[in-house]
Amino acid sequence: MTTAVSVQGVIKGYPGVQALQGVDLAIGQGEFFGLLGPNGAGKSTLINIMAGLSRADSGRVAVMGHDVVADYRAARRNLGVVPQELVFDPFFTVRETLRIQGGYFGLGRENDAWIDELLAELKLTDRADSNMRSLSGGMKRRVLIAQALVHRPPVLVLDEPTAGVDVELRKLLWGFIQRLHRQGHTIILTTHYLEEAESLCDRIAILDHGRIIALDSKQALLEGGPGRGVRLRVIARAEVSDVPDALAGKVVKRAGNMLELALDKTADSIVAVLNELQSSGIEIVDLHTERAGLEDVFINLTSREAR
């Protein structure tokens, strides 16, 4: 697979903080890639280096083969970034904002047809001549996505694109982003909504304390995650006060008559666990099983890193 974004040995520090500590990463063209991590992990620093907003202390980043320092014009032409913050110029309309953004890349009126298409796709056509100040927060976020795409970059970075938006807008945005992906765009997503990453991403890197602590396909991360990928939730007839010693280490949550256990990948049998509970006097009236998700993997890895 041809590489869309290459990150090689990137180190970046600020006074008192080492934001990135030797990050190596290769993202293939056409991937839907998740870049996850807790607050302060270094995700935004890495994105800023990709976009040329910050410069690495050492190491190299390239976008579509173009070094972001030595060949910055070509690198930036191949990259679109949707930032977390709602940054906008209050003096222009939506259409003017997009035309100005296109002008930074040498695009003039010949780009108007593409701007009209973006406005239609993002349900902004009827607000094209509205001042940016008059838009709701959700509409401003749609304009940010249009800005990132106005020069038709092959690589799109989405930094917390659905933070604080309602369910309807989230569905609209993801439908549009998925269409871009099907058309061949490389998508790099950072999000704290891990169910979004689990649903959308093909491959995922987890960054913590400036280092990549996991990098694999979504399926491999889920299969290699904590336990056997199964949570067992039991509802007892009465409050659960004592759990058999053999199962105590598997309990992840206990509240009243509800007990939740994470089972070992190879050693546990659900039937044997239920028998053990019943033998200890716990009368089970209901149970539910579900496979562990990306959130379980994330919490397990980042909490282990913190230790």
mmCIF file of N, CA, C and O in Angstrom, residues 173-227:
data_model
loop_
_atom_site.group_PDB
_atom_site.id
_atom_site.type_symbol
_atom_site.label_atom_id
_atom_site.label_comp_id
_atom_site.label_asym_id
_atom_site.label_seq_id
_atom_site.Cartn_x
_atom_site.Cartn_y
_atom_site.Cartn_z
ATOM 1 N N LEU A 173 -22.497 14.333 9.287
ATOM 2 C CA LEU A 173 -21.053 14.436 9.089
ATOM 3 C C LEU A 173 -20.451 13.088 8.744
ATOM 4 O O LEU A 173 -19.632 12.976 7.827
ATOM 5 N N TRP A 174 -20.842 12.050 9.480
ATOM 6 C CA TRP A 174 -20.233 10.745 9.215
ATOM 7 C C TRP A 174 -20.678 10.171 7.879
ATOM 8 O O TRP A 174 -19.901 9.484 7.206
ATOM 9 N N GLY A 175 -21.910 10.439 7.478
ATOM 10 C CA GLY A 175 -22.333 9.995 6.153
ATOM 11 C C GLY A 175 -21.483 10.641 5.070
ATOM 12 O O GLY A 175 -21.052 9.979 4.114
ATOM 13 N N PHE A 176 -21.214 11.944 5.213
ATOM 14 C CA PHE A 176 -20.401 12.663 4.239
ATOM 15 C C PHE A 176 -18.960 12.168 4.252
ATOM 16 O O PHE A 176 -18.356 11.923 3.199
ATOM 17 N N ILE A 177 -18.375 12.000 5.438
ATOM 18 C CA ILE A 177 -16.985 11.542 5.554
ATOM 19 C C ILE A 177 -16.826 10.134 4.987
ATOM 20 O O ILE A 177 -15.831 9.828 4.310
ATOM 21 N N GLN A 178 -17.796 9.270 5.224
ATOM 22 C CA GLN A 178 -17.718 7.913 4.684
ATOM 23 C C GLN A 178 -17.777 7.921 3.162
ATOM 24 O O GLN A 178 -17.108 7.111 2.510
ATOM 25 N N ARG A 179 -18.557 8.843 2.580
ATOM 26 C CA ARG A 179 -18.571 8.958 1.116
ATOM 27 C C ARG A 179 -17.207 9.400 0.598
ATOM 28 O O ARG A 179 -16.720 8.881 -0.412
ATOM 29 N N LEU A 180 -16.583 10.357 1.280
ATOM 30 C CA LEU A 180 -15.234 10.777 0.889
ATOM 31 C C LEU A 180 -14.266 9.604 0.938
ATOM 32 O O LEU A 180 -13.425 9.431 0.046
ATOM 33 N N HIS A 181 -14.388 8.795 1.983
ATOM 34 C CA HIS A 181 -13.493 7.637 2.122
ATOM 35 C C HIS A 181 -13.702 6.647 0.983
ATOM 36 O O HIS A 181 -12.736 6.131 0.405
ATOM 37 N N ARG A 182 -14.958 6.400 0.638
ATOM 38 C CA ARG A 182 -15.238 5.478 -0.470
ATOM 39 C C ARG A 182 -14.694 6.013 -1.794
ATOM 40 O O ARG A 182 -14.360 5.243 -2.700
ATOM 41 N N GLN A 183 -14.580 7.334 -1.903
ATOM 42 C CA GLN A 183 -14.042 7.947 -3.121
ATOM 43 C C GLN A 183 -12.511 7.922 -3.154
ATOM 44 O O GLN A 183 -11.908 8.368 -4.133
ATOM 45 N N GLY A 184 -11.886 7.424 -2.080
ATOM 46 C CA GLY A 184 -10.434 7.258 -2.089
ATOM 47 C C GLY A 184 -9.658 8.163 -1.166
ATOM 48 O O GLY A 184 -8.428 8.068 -1.100
ATOM 49 N N HIS A 185 -10.329 9.065 -0.435
ATOM 50 C CA HIS A 185 -9.623 9.929 0.497
ATOM 51 C C HIS A 185 -9.045 9.128 1.665
ATOM 52 O O HIS A 185 -9.651 8.172 2.136
ATOM 53 N N THR A 186 -7.888 9.546 2.117
ATOM 54 C CA THR A 186 -7.323 9.022 3.354
ATOM 55 C C THR A 186 -7.877 9.866 4.500
ATOM 56 O O THR A 186 -7.782 11.094 4.480
ATOM 57 N N ILE A 187 -8.473 9.211 5.495
ATOM 58 C CA ILE A 187 -9.083 9.912 6.622
ATOM 59 C C ILE A 187 -8.320 9.564 7.898
ATOM 60 O O ILE A 187 -8.110 8.380 8.199
ATOM 61 N N ILE A 188 -7.905 10.589 8.632
ATOM 62 C CA ILE A 188 -7.260 10.403 9.933
ATOM 63 C C ILE A 188 -8.159 11.043 10.976
ATOM 64 O O ILE A 188 -8.444 12.241 10.907
ATOM 65 N N LEU A 189 -8.620 10.239 11.918
ATOM 66 C CA LEU A 189 -9.604 10.683 12.895
ATOM 67 C C LEU A 189 -9.044 10.643 14.309
ATOM 68 O O LEU A 189 -8.462 9.645 14.731
ATOM 69 N N THR A 190 -9.199 11.736 15.049
ATOM 70 C CA THR A 190 -9.017 11.692 16.494
ATOM 71 C C THR A 190 -10.378 11.942 17.126
ATOM 72 O O THR A 190 -11.135 12.797 16.663
ATOM 73 N N THR A 191 -10.705 11.169 18.152
ATOM 74 C CA THR A 191 -11.997 11.315 18.811
ATOM 75 C C THR A 191 -11.934 10.706 20.199
ATOM 76 O O THR A 191 -11.182 9.763 20.446
ATOM 77 N N HIS A 192 -12.741 11.264 21.105
ATOM 78 C CA HIS A 192 -12.933 10.651 22.417
ATOM 79 C C HIS A 192 -14.192 9.783 22.431
ATOM 80 O O HIS A 192 -14.455 9.107 23.425
ATOM 81 N N TYR A 193 -14.956 9.816 21.329
ATOM 82 C CA TYR A 193 -16.103 8.911 21.198
ATOM 83 C C TYR A 193 -15.586 7.605 20.592
ATOM 84 O O TYR A 193 -15.543 7.442 19.369
ATOM 85 N N LEU A 194 -15.187 6.679 21.448
ATOM 86 C CA LEU A 194 -14.499 5.489 20.955
ATOM 87 C C LEU A 194 -15.412 4.591 20.133
ATOM 88 O O LEU A 194 -14.931 3.818 19.300
ATOM 89 N N GLU A 195 -16.733 4.694 20.347
ATOM 90 C CA GLU A 195 -17.638 3.908 19.516
ATOM 91 C C GLU A 195 -17.580 4.379 18.070
ATOM 92 O O GLU A 195 -17.780 3.582 17.139
ATOM 93 N N GLU A 196 -17.294 5.666 17.836
ATOM 94 C CA GLU A 196 -17.129 6.165 16.474
ATOM 95 C C GLU A 196 -15.889 5.539 15.837
ATOM 96 O O GLU A 196 -15.937 5.068 14.696
ATOM 97 N N ALA A 197 -14.788 5.543 16.557
ATOM 98 C CA ALA A 197 -13.553 4.960 16.023
ATOM 99 C C ALA A 197 -13.743 3.475 15.740
ATOM 100 O O ALA A 197 -13.284 2.959 14.718
ATOM 101 N N GLU A 198 -14.432 2.783 16.644
ATOM 102 C CA GLU A 198 -14.654 1.345 16.455
ATOM 103 C C GLU A 198 -15.519 1.079 15.234
ATOM 104 O O GLU A 198 -15.310 0.109 14.500
ATOM 105 N N SER A 199 -16.487 1.945 14.990
ATOM 106 C CA SER A 199 -17.395 1.759 13.860
ATOM 107 C C SER A 199 -16.741 2.113 12.526
ATOM 108 O O SER A 199 -16.997 1.452 11.508
ATOM 109 N N LEU A 200 -15.865 3.132 12.524
ATOM 110 C CA LEU A 200 -15.413 3.717 11.262
ATOM 111 C C LEU A 200 -14.008 3.305 10.831
ATOM 112 O O LEU A 200 -13.741 3.181 9.639
ATOM 113 N N CYS A 201 -13.111 3.129 11.782
ATOM 114 C CA CYS A 201 -11.685 3.024 11.440
ATOM 115 C C CYS A 201 -11.275 1.607 11.052
ATOM 116 O O CYS A 201 -11.758 0.624 11.619
ATOM 117 N N ASP A 202 -10.352 1.524 10.093
ATOM 118 C CA ASP A 202 -9.786 0.238 9.689
ATOM 119 C C ASP A 202 -8.596 -0.139 10.574
ATOM 120 O O ASP A 202 -8.429 -1.295 10.945
ATOM 121 N N ARG A 203 -7.795 0.856 10.899
ATOM 122 C CA ARG A 203 -6.588 0.645 11.687
ATOM 123 C C ARG A 203 -6.476 1.758 12.710
ATOM 124 O O ARG A 203 -6.928 2.873 12.465
ATOM 125 N N ILE A 204 -5.866 1.441 13.854
ATOM 126 C CA ILE A 204 -5.881 2.379 14.977
ATOM 127 C C ILE A 204 -4.517 2.421 15.642
ATOM 128 O O ILE A 204 -3.869 1.377 15.841
ATOM 129 N N ALA A 205 -4.081 3.636 15.984
ATOM 130 C CA ALA A 205 -2.908 3.831 16.837
ATOM 131 C C ALA A 205 -3.381 4.486 18.128
ATOM 132 O O ALA A 205 -4.213 5.397 18.099
ATOM 133 N N ILE A 206 -2.860 4.009 19.255
ATOM 134 C CA ILE A 206 -3.156 4.619 20.548
ATOM 135 C C ILE A 206 -1.886 5.276 21.055
ATOM 136 O O ILE A 206 -0.843 4.631 21.198
ATOM 137 N N LEU A 207 -1.994 6.572 21.293
ATOM 138 C CA LEU A 207 -0.857 7.389 21.714
ATOM 139 C C LEU A 207 -1.042 7.738 23.185
ATOM 140 O O LEU A 207 -2.142 8.101 23.611
ATOM 141 N N ASP A 208 0.017 7.626 23.972
ATOM 142 C CA ASP A 208 -0.050 8.009 25.382
ATOM 143 C C ASP A 208 1.327 8.478 25.834
ATOM 144 O O ASP A 208 2.338 7.849 25.522
ATOM 145 N N HIS A 209 1.355 9.609 26.543
ATOM 146 C CA HIS A 209 2.612 10.202 27.020
ATOM 147 C C HIS A 209 3.635 10.354 25.892
ATOM 148 O O HIS A 209 4.829 10.130 26.069
ATOM 149 N N GLY A 210 3.133 10.721 24.700
ATOM 150 C CA GLY A 210 4.026 10.998 23.588
ATOM 151 C C GLY A 210 4.579 9.788 22.874
ATOM 152 O O GLY A 210 5.426 9.927 21.993
ATOM 153 N N ARG A 211 4.076 8.594 23.226
ATOM 154 C CA ARG A 211 4.544 7.362 22.574
ATOM 155 C C ARG A 211 3.353 6.569 22.036
ATOM 156 O O ARG A 211 2.273 6.595 22.616
ATOM 157 N N ILE A 212 3.578 5.841 20.949
ATOM 158 C CA ILE A 212 2.551 4.938 20.454
ATOM 159 C C ILE A 212 2.638 3.646 21.255
ATOM 160 O O ILE A 212 3.659 2.944 21.224
ATOM 161 N N ILE A 213 1.570 3.334 21.989
ATOM 162 C CA ILE A 213 1.568 2.137 22.835
ATOM 163 C C ILE A 213 0.819 0.974 22.175
ATOM 164 O O ILE A 213 0.889 -0.155 22.653
ATOM 165 N N ALA A 214 0.099 1.251 21.086
ATOM 166 C CA ALA A 214 -0.570 0.187 20.331
ATOM 167 C C ALA A 214 -0.794 0.680 18.913
ATOM 168 O O ALA A 214 -1.133 1.842 18.702
ATOM 169 N N LEU A 215 -0.603 -0.210 17.956
ATOM 170 C CA LEU A 215 -0.815 0.108 16.540
ATOM 171 C C LEU A 215 -1.149 -1.175 15.810
ATOM 172 O O LEU A 215 -0.301 -2.065 15.682
ATOM 173 N N ASP A 216 -2.394 -1.290 15.372
ATOM 174 C CA ASP A 216 -2.804 -2.525 14.703
ATOM 175 C C ASP A 216 -4.156 -2.303 14.042
ATOM 176 O O ASP A 216 -4.769 -1.233 14.187
ATOM 177 N N SER A 217 -4.628 -3.331 13.339
ATOM 178 C CA SER A 217 -5.973 -3.261 12.792
ATOM 179 C C SER A 217 -6.969 -3.250 13.949
ATOM 180 O O SER A 217 -6.681 -3.734 15.052
ATOM 181 N N LYS A 218 -8.130 -2.700 13.692
ATOM 182 C CA LYS A 218 -9.165 -2.655 14.730
ATOM 183 C C LYS A 218 -9.481 -4.057 15.232
ATOM 184 O O LYS A 218 -9.567 -4.295 16.443
ATOM 185 N N GLN A 219 -9.606 -5.001 14.307
ATOM 186 C CA GLN A 219 -9.969 -6.362 14.690
ATOM 187 C C GLN A 219 -8.896 -6.995 15.562
ATOM 188 O O GLN A 219 -9.200 -7.653 16.561
ATOM 189 N N ALA A 220 -7.629 -6.779 15.212
ATOM 190 C CA ALA A 220 -6.539 -7.361 16.007
ATOM 191 C C ALA A 220 -6.504 -6.761 17.407
ATOM 192 O O ALA A 220 -6.252 -7.471 18.382
ATOM 193 N N LEU A 221 -6.758 -5.459 17.521
ATOM 194 C CA LEU A 221 -6.784 -4.831 18.842
ATOM 195 C C LEU A 221 -7.918 -5.394 19.690
ATOM 196 O O LEU A 221 -7.747 -5.657 20.887
ATOM 197 N N LEU A 222 -9.072 -5.597 19.081
ATOM 198 C CA LEU A 222 -10.205 -6.138 19.824
ATOM 199 C C LEU A 222 -9.959 -7.577 20.253
ATOM 200 O O LEU A 222 -10.260 -7.963 21.385
ATOM 201 N N GLU A 223 -9.397 -8.365 19.358
ATOM 202 C CA GLU A 223 -9.151 -9.771 19.682
ATOM 203 C C GLU A 223 -8.035 -9.938 20.708
ATOM 204 O O GLU A 223 -8.029 -10.889 21.484
ATOM 205 N N GLY A 224 -7.087 -9.013 20.716
ATOM 206 C CA GLY A 224 -5.980 -9.111 21.659
ATOM 207 C C GLY A 224 -6.181 -8.291 22.899
ATOM 208 O O GLY A 224 -5.269 -8.112 23.702
ATOM 209 N N GLY A 225 -7.413 -7.775 23.087
ATOM 210 C CA GLY A 225 -7.692 -6.891 24.212
ATOM 211 C C GLY A 225 -7.875 -7.635 25.508
ATOM 212 O O GLY A 225 -7.606 -8.834 25.613
ATOM 213 N N PRO A 226 -8.341 -6.912 26.520
ATOM 214 C CA PRO A 226 -8.474 -7.508 27.841
ATOM 215 C C PRO A 226 -9.501 -8.629 27.848
ATOM 216 O O PRO A 226 -10.553 -8.538 27.232
ATOM 217 N N GLY A 227 -9.193 -9.702 28.580
ATOM 218 C CA GLY A 227 -10.109 -10.827 28.665
ATOM 219 C C GLY A 227 -10.285 -11.503 27.329
ATOM 220 O O GLY A 227 -9.484 -11.384 26.426
#
